Tab-separated table of C-alpha atoms and ligand atoms in Angstrom:
chain	number	residue	atom	x	y	z
A	1	MET	CA	-0.161	-0.194	-0.551
A	2	LYS	CA	1.376	3.545	-0.684
A	3	LEU	CA	2.811	5.334	2.480
A	4	VAL	CA	0.002	8.317	2.018
A	5	ARG	CA	-2.894	5.248	1.812
A	6	LEU	CA	-1.056	3.976	5.373
A	7	LEU	CA	-1.007	6.716	6.995
A	8	ALA	CA	-4.839	8.629	6.351
A	9	ASN	CA	-5.919	4.856	6.378
A	10	LEU	CA	-4.944	5.039	10.453
A	11	GLY	CA	-5.645	8.349	11.203
A	12	TYR	CA	-2.481	9.984	10.759
A	13	GLY	CA	-4.779	12.456	8.854
A	14	SER	CA	-5.926	13.599	6.099
A	15	ARG	CA	-4.075	12.428	3.016
A	16	LYS	CA	-3.448	16.156	2.737
A	17	GLN	CA	-2.140	16.114	5.609
A	18	ALA	CA	-0.593	13.152	5.159
A	19	THR	CA	1.520	14.487	2.577
A	20	SER	CA	2.657	16.969	4.445
A	21	LEU	CA	3.936	14.626	7.048
A	22	CYS	CA	5.700	13.197	3.913
A	23	ARG	CA	7.372	16.621	2.497
A	24	GLN	CA	8.325	17.807	7.040
A	25	GLY	CA	10.872	14.903	5.847
A	26	ARG	CA	8.936	13.209	9.163
A	27	VAL	CA	8.718	9.852	8.109
A	28	THR	CA	11.188	7.322	7.917
A	29	ASP	CA	12.198	4.051	7.718
A	30	ALA	CA	13.332	2.339	10.093
A	31	SER	CA	17.104	3.186	9.601
A	32	GLY	CA	16.646	6.747	8.676
A	33	GLU	CA	15.725	7.306	5.601
A	34	VAL	CA	13.000	9.523	4.417
A	35	LEU	CA	10.020	7.596	3.050
A	36	TYR	CA	8.153	9.950	0.006
A	37	ALA	CA	4.628	9.481	0.222
A	38	ASP	CA	3.864	7.513	-3.303
A	39	ASP	CA	6.177	5.033	-1.332
A	40	VAL	CA	4.721	1.542	-1.364
A	41	VAL	CA	6.293	0.109	2.324
A	42	ASP	CA	6.319	-2.269	5.067
A	43	PRO	CA	3.696	-0.618	7.824
A	44	ALA	CA	6.680	-2.408	9.778
A	45	GLU	CA	9.807	-0.218	8.653
A	46	VAL	CA	7.413	3.395	8.752
A	47	ARG	CA	8.933	5.603	10.968
A	48	VAL	CA	7.206	8.781	12.171
A	49	ASP	CA	8.921	11.381	13.806
A	50	GLY	CA	11.774	8.433	14.855
A	51	VAL	CA	7.916	6.641	16.379
A	52	PRO	CA	6.920	2.819	14.734
A	53	LEU	CA	3.828	3.174	13.293
A	54	ASP	CA	0.367	2.096	14.978
A	55	PRO	CA	-0.601	-1.510	14.653
A	56	PRO	CA	-1.619	-2.059	10.896
A	57	HIS	CA	-4.959	-3.260	9.471
A	58	GLY	CA	-6.592	-6.553	11.459
A	59	LEU	CA	-5.667	-4.671	15.040
A	60	VAL	CA	-7.512	-6.132	17.933
A	61	LEU	CA	-7.245	-4.684	21.420
A	62	MET	CA	-8.892	-5.910	25.188
A	63	LEU	CA	-9.916	-2.386	27.474
A	64	HIS	CA	-10.706	-2.857	30.614
A	65	LYS	CA	-13.578	-0.696	30.460
A	66	PRO	CA	-14.581	1.195	33.842
A	67	VAL	CA	-17.868	2.543	34.731
A	68	GLY	CA	-19.560	5.027	32.763
A	69	TYR	CA	-17.780	4.924	28.967
A	70	THR	CA	-20.226	4.397	26.785
A	71	CYS	CA	-19.620	1.865	23.321
A	72	SER	CA	-20.216	4.507	21.405
A	73	THR	CA	-19.096	7.514	18.688
A	74	LYS	CA	-21.787	9.334	19.576
A	75	ASP	CA	-22.585	9.607	22.925
A	76	PRO	CA	-22.332	12.912	24.334
A	77	GLY	CA	-21.509	11.555	27.423
A	78	ARG	CA	-17.756	9.877	27.928
A	79	VAL	CA	-17.649	7.281	25.079
A	80	VAL	CA	-14.855	4.592	25.100
A	81	TYR	CA	-12.505	5.583	22.081
A	82	ASP	CA	-11.986	8.373	25.062
A	83	LEU	CA	-9.043	5.774	27.007
A	84	LEU	CA	-7.773	4.676	23.002
A	85	PRO	CA	-4.911	7.337	21.165
A	86	PRO	CA	-7.426	9.753	19.112
A	87	ARG	CA	-5.563	8.349	16.096
A	88	PHE	CA	-7.833	5.521	16.703
A	89	ARG	CA	-10.866	7.033	16.285
A	90	LEU	CA	-9.920	8.204	13.382
A	91	ARG	CA	-8.775	4.473	11.085
A	92	ASN	CA	-9.859	2.820	8.365
A	93	PRO	CA	-12.009	0.267	8.714
A	94	ALA	CA	-13.414	1.189	11.692
A	95	LEU	CA	-12.353	0.198	14.960
A	96	SER	CA	-15.064	-0.882	16.896
A	97	PRO	CA	-16.341	-2.664	20.003
A	98	VAL	CA	-17.219	-6.013	19.620
A	99	GLY	CA	-20.006	-6.304	21.172
A	100	ARG	CA	-21.208	-3.454	23.671
A	101	LEU	CA	-21.532	-3.168	27.756
A	102	ASP	CA	-23.553	-0.735	29.201
A	103	ARG	CA	-22.741	2.387	30.568
A	104	ASP	CA	-21.494	1.055	34.174
A	105	THR	CA	-20.764	-2.460	33.302
A	106	THR	CA	-17.373	-2.596	33.951
A	107	GLY	CA	-14.523	-5.000	32.258
A	108	LEU	CA	-13.692	-6.658	29.652
A	109	LEU	CA	-14.469	-4.789	26.211
A	110	LEU	CA	-12.684	-6.329	22.493
A	111	MET	CA	-12.604	-3.986	19.643
A	112	THR	CA	-11.078	-4.125	16.020
A	113	ASP	CA	-10.701	-3.511	13.009
A	114	ASP	CA	-11.585	-7.114	11.864
A	115	GLY	CA	-15.716	-7.601	10.391
A	116	THR	CA	-14.777	-11.088	9.507
A	117	LEU	CA	-12.809	-11.911	13.193
A	118	LEU	CA	-15.882	-9.984	15.070
A	119	HIS	CA	-18.306	-11.572	13.513
A	120	ARG	CA	-16.760	-14.746	14.070
A	121	ILE	CA	-16.382	-13.548	17.606
A	122	VAL	CA	-20.232	-12.580	18.332
A	123	SER	CA	-21.718	-15.050	15.829
A	124	PRO	CA	-23.996	-18.049	17.886
A	125	LYS	CA	-22.589	-20.454	15.904
A	126	SER	CA	-19.058	-19.417	18.036
A	127	ALA	CA	-21.493	-19.601	21.595
A	128	LEU	CA	-18.180	-18.070	22.925
A	129	PRO	CA	-18.467	-18.449	26.802
A	130	LYS	CA	-17.929	-15.008	28.389
A	131	VAL	CA	-18.210	-14.219	32.270
A	132	TYR	CA	-19.866	-12.047	34.548
A	133	VAL	CA	-19.676	-10.867	38.106
A	134	ALA	CA	-22.910	-9.693	39.348
A	135	THR	CA	-23.596	-7.692	42.706
A	136	LEU	CA	-27.491	-7.606	43.911
A	137	ALA	CA	-29.405	-5.659	45.285
A	138	ARG	CA	-30.796	-8.214	47.495
A	139	ASP	CA	-29.780	-11.519	48.455
A	140	LEU	CA	-30.328	-14.360	46.149
A	141	ARG	CA	-33.331	-17.133	46.802
A	142	GLY	CA	-31.446	-20.391	45.602
A	143	ASP	CA	-33.728	-20.859	42.647
A	144	GLU	CA	-31.580	-18.187	40.445
A	145	ALA	CA	-28.941	-21.200	39.190
A	146	ALA	CA	-31.821	-23.882	38.321
A	147	VAL	CA	-33.748	-21.111	36.670
A	148	PHE	CA	-31.115	-19.524	34.812
A	149	ALA	CA	-29.849	-23.514	33.558
A	150	SER	CA	-33.281	-24.491	32.116
A	151	GLY	CA	-32.865	-23.085	28.706
A	152	ALA	CA	-36.753	-22.144	29.485
A	153	LEU	CA	-36.555	-18.573	29.889
A	154	LEU	CA	-38.393	-16.511	28.603
A	155	LEU	CA	-37.399	-12.437	29.316
A	156	GLU	CA	-39.551	-9.840	28.626
A	157	SER	CA	-40.100	-8.524	24.470
A	158	ASP	CA	-38.038	-11.571	23.869
A	159	ASP	CA	-39.937	-14.207	21.518
A	160	LYS	CA	-36.894	-16.727	21.974
A	161	PRO	CA	-36.165	-18.824	25.294
A	162	LEU	CA	-32.300	-17.871	26.491
A	163	MET	CA	-29.815	-20.513	25.893
A	164	PRO	CA	-28.906	-22.691	29.082
A	165	ALA	CA	-26.165	-20.162	31.017
A	166	GLY	CA	-24.318	-21.157	34.496
A	167	MET	CA	-23.973	-19.268	37.021
A	168	GLU	CA	-22.283	-19.747	40.500
A	169	VAL	CA	-23.005	-18.259	43.875
A	170	LEU	CA	-20.182	-15.369	45.197
A	171	GLY	CA	-21.880	-14.826	48.254
A	172	PRO	CA	-25.556	-14.375	49.222
A	173	ARG	CA	-25.609	-11.098	46.779
A	174	CYS	CA	-22.760	-12.217	44.495
A	175	ALA	CA	-22.798	-14.623	41.228
A	176	ARG	CA	-20.451	-15.156	38.720
A	177	LEU	CA	-22.515	-16.032	35.807
A	178	THR	CA	-21.530	-17.572	32.201
A	179	LEU	CA	-22.880	-16.754	29.111
A	180	HIS	CA	-23.131	-18.216	25.310
A	181	GLU	CA	-25.241	-15.252	23.852
A	182	GLY	CA	-24.723	-11.603	23.987
A	183	ARG	CA	-28.511	-10.229	24.411
A	184	TYR	CA	-29.804	-6.279	25.031
A	185	HIS	CA	-28.817	-5.545	28.695
A	186	GLN	CA	-29.459	-9.735	29.187
A	187	VAL	CA	-27.747	-10.084	33.022
A	188	ARG	CA	-29.934	-7.128	33.834
A	189	ARG	CA	-32.802	-8.630	32.650
A	190	MET	CA	-32.205	-12.035	33.491
A	191	PHE	CA	-31.828	-10.640	37.337
A	192	ALA	CA	-34.951	-8.904	36.980
A	193	ALA	CA	-36.517	-11.952	36.217
A	194	VAL	CA	-36.066	-13.970	39.884
A	195	GLY	CA	-36.974	-10.889	41.493
A	196	ASN	CA	-33.565	-8.929	41.694
A	197	HIS	CA	-31.642	-5.805	40.605
A	198	VAL	CA	-28.512	-5.517	39.070
A	199	GLU	CA	-26.436	-2.647	41.127
A	200	ALA	CA	-22.885	-3.667	39.327
A	201	LEU	CA	-21.511	-6.022	36.955
A	202	HIS	CA	-18.129	-6.951	36.000
A	203	ARG	CA	-17.526	-9.312	32.640
A	204	GLU	CA	-14.182	-10.788	32.997
A	205	ARG	CA	-13.849	-13.679	30.588
A	206	ILE	CA	-13.996	-14.214	26.971
A	207	GLY	CA	-13.515	-17.348	25.463
A	208	GLY	CA	-10.196	-18.312	27.588
A	209	LEU	CA	-9.028	-14.742	26.927
A	210	THR	CA	-9.216	-12.599	30.983
A	211	LEU	CA	-8.650	-9.238	32.248
A	212	ALA	CA	-5.904	-9.959	34.069
A	213	PRO	CA	-3.409	-7.581	34.373
A	214	LEU	CA	-5.070	-5.073	32.584
A	215	ALA	CA	-5.294	-1.947	35.375
A	216	GLU	CA	-9.091	-0.020	35.155
A	217	GLY	CA	-8.912	2.298	31.883
A	218	ALA	CA	-6.069	0.144	30.479
A	219	TRP	CA	-6.258	-1.183	26.854
A	220	ARG	CA	-3.308	-3.662	24.566
A	221	ALA	CA	-3.334	-4.824	21.466
A	222	LEU	CA	-3.850	-8.532	20.892
A	223	THR	CA	-0.540	-11.054	20.020
A	224	GLY	CA	-2.329	-14.291	17.619
A	225	GLU	CA	-1.079	-16.148	20.367
A	226	ASP	CA	-4.837	-14.137	22.292
A	227	VAL	CA	-6.766	-14.381	19.886
A	228	ALA	CA	-5.799	-17.849	19.902
A	229	ARG	CA	-6.827	-18.120	23.479
A	230	LEU	CA	-9.566	-16.383	22.517
A	231	PHE	CA	-11.439	-19.541	20.739
A	232	GLY	CA	-9.992	-21.466	22.721
A	233	THR	CA	-7.592	-22.872	20.853
A	234	ALA	CA	-4.406	-21.984	21.795
A	235	THR	CA	-1.404	-24.427	22.721
B	301	URA	N1	-25.693	-7.610	30.195
B	301	URA	C1	-26.104	-6.899	30.900
B	301	URA	O1	-27.050	-6.455	31.024
B	301	URA	N2	-24.927	-5.694	30.050
B	301	URA	C2	-24.213	-5.523	29.922
B	301	URA	O2	-23.370	-4.784	29.439
B	301	URA	C3	-23.269	-7.115	29.562
B	301	URA	C4	-24.131	-7.964	29.114
C-alpha cells in the first residue's frame, strides 16, 4: 500500500496532511531514510518522528472498561474511544467494539477493525462463553441457578427463551454467570426476571481470554496467541 494511504487509514491525518508529513521529512524507514508519499511500504518499517506506526489493519485490542463510558462514537458523554489514542477514532476501516457493555458495566471489552473476526466472535455459532460477576441489590433466593440453566427462561419482550446459562454463587448477593449468547442488557434482565436487581456488573472473561493484569481504563493490543486463546485453540 502507498505510504500516504497507509498513514491516512491509520488516522495520521487526511491524505493532504499525510503528504505534508512526508514532505516535512518526518516519515522515515527504520534506518532513518526519508520516505515519500508514493512509496509502497511495509508498515512495520515505517516511523513517524522516529516512532513505529500504530498497529496496521487487523488490530484487535482489549480494554478494561471503567464505569461511565459508553461503547459508542456518538454519545455526548464519555465514550470508550476516549481511553484510546485519538488516532484510533479516525482509522479506516473503523475500530469497533465487539458487542457492547452497558455504560455502567465494567471489564473486558474487545475492539477490532477486522469485520470478519468481529462476526466470528459474536456469532451464535461460536457460542463463546462470556463470564460476568454481578453484585445484587437483594439476597439470592436459591432457585436462580436452576432457572438460568433451564434453557426455558423467556425474558420480557423476547420471543425465544435464553440458552442455558451457568451460575456460581459467590456470596449472598454476588454471583458469577457464564453466558453463551449476548442479548440486550442480558444479565440485568435475567436477574430482574428472578426478582432481583443488578447493582454492579463486571465482565471478567470472553472465551479463554481474561482481563488480568490490565488496570481499569487501560488497553493492550492482542497478539495472535491471545486471539487463539480467545477461541480456545492456543497451544
Ligand atoms: N448484560 C448486561 O445486562 N449488561 C452488559 O453490559 C452486559 C451483559
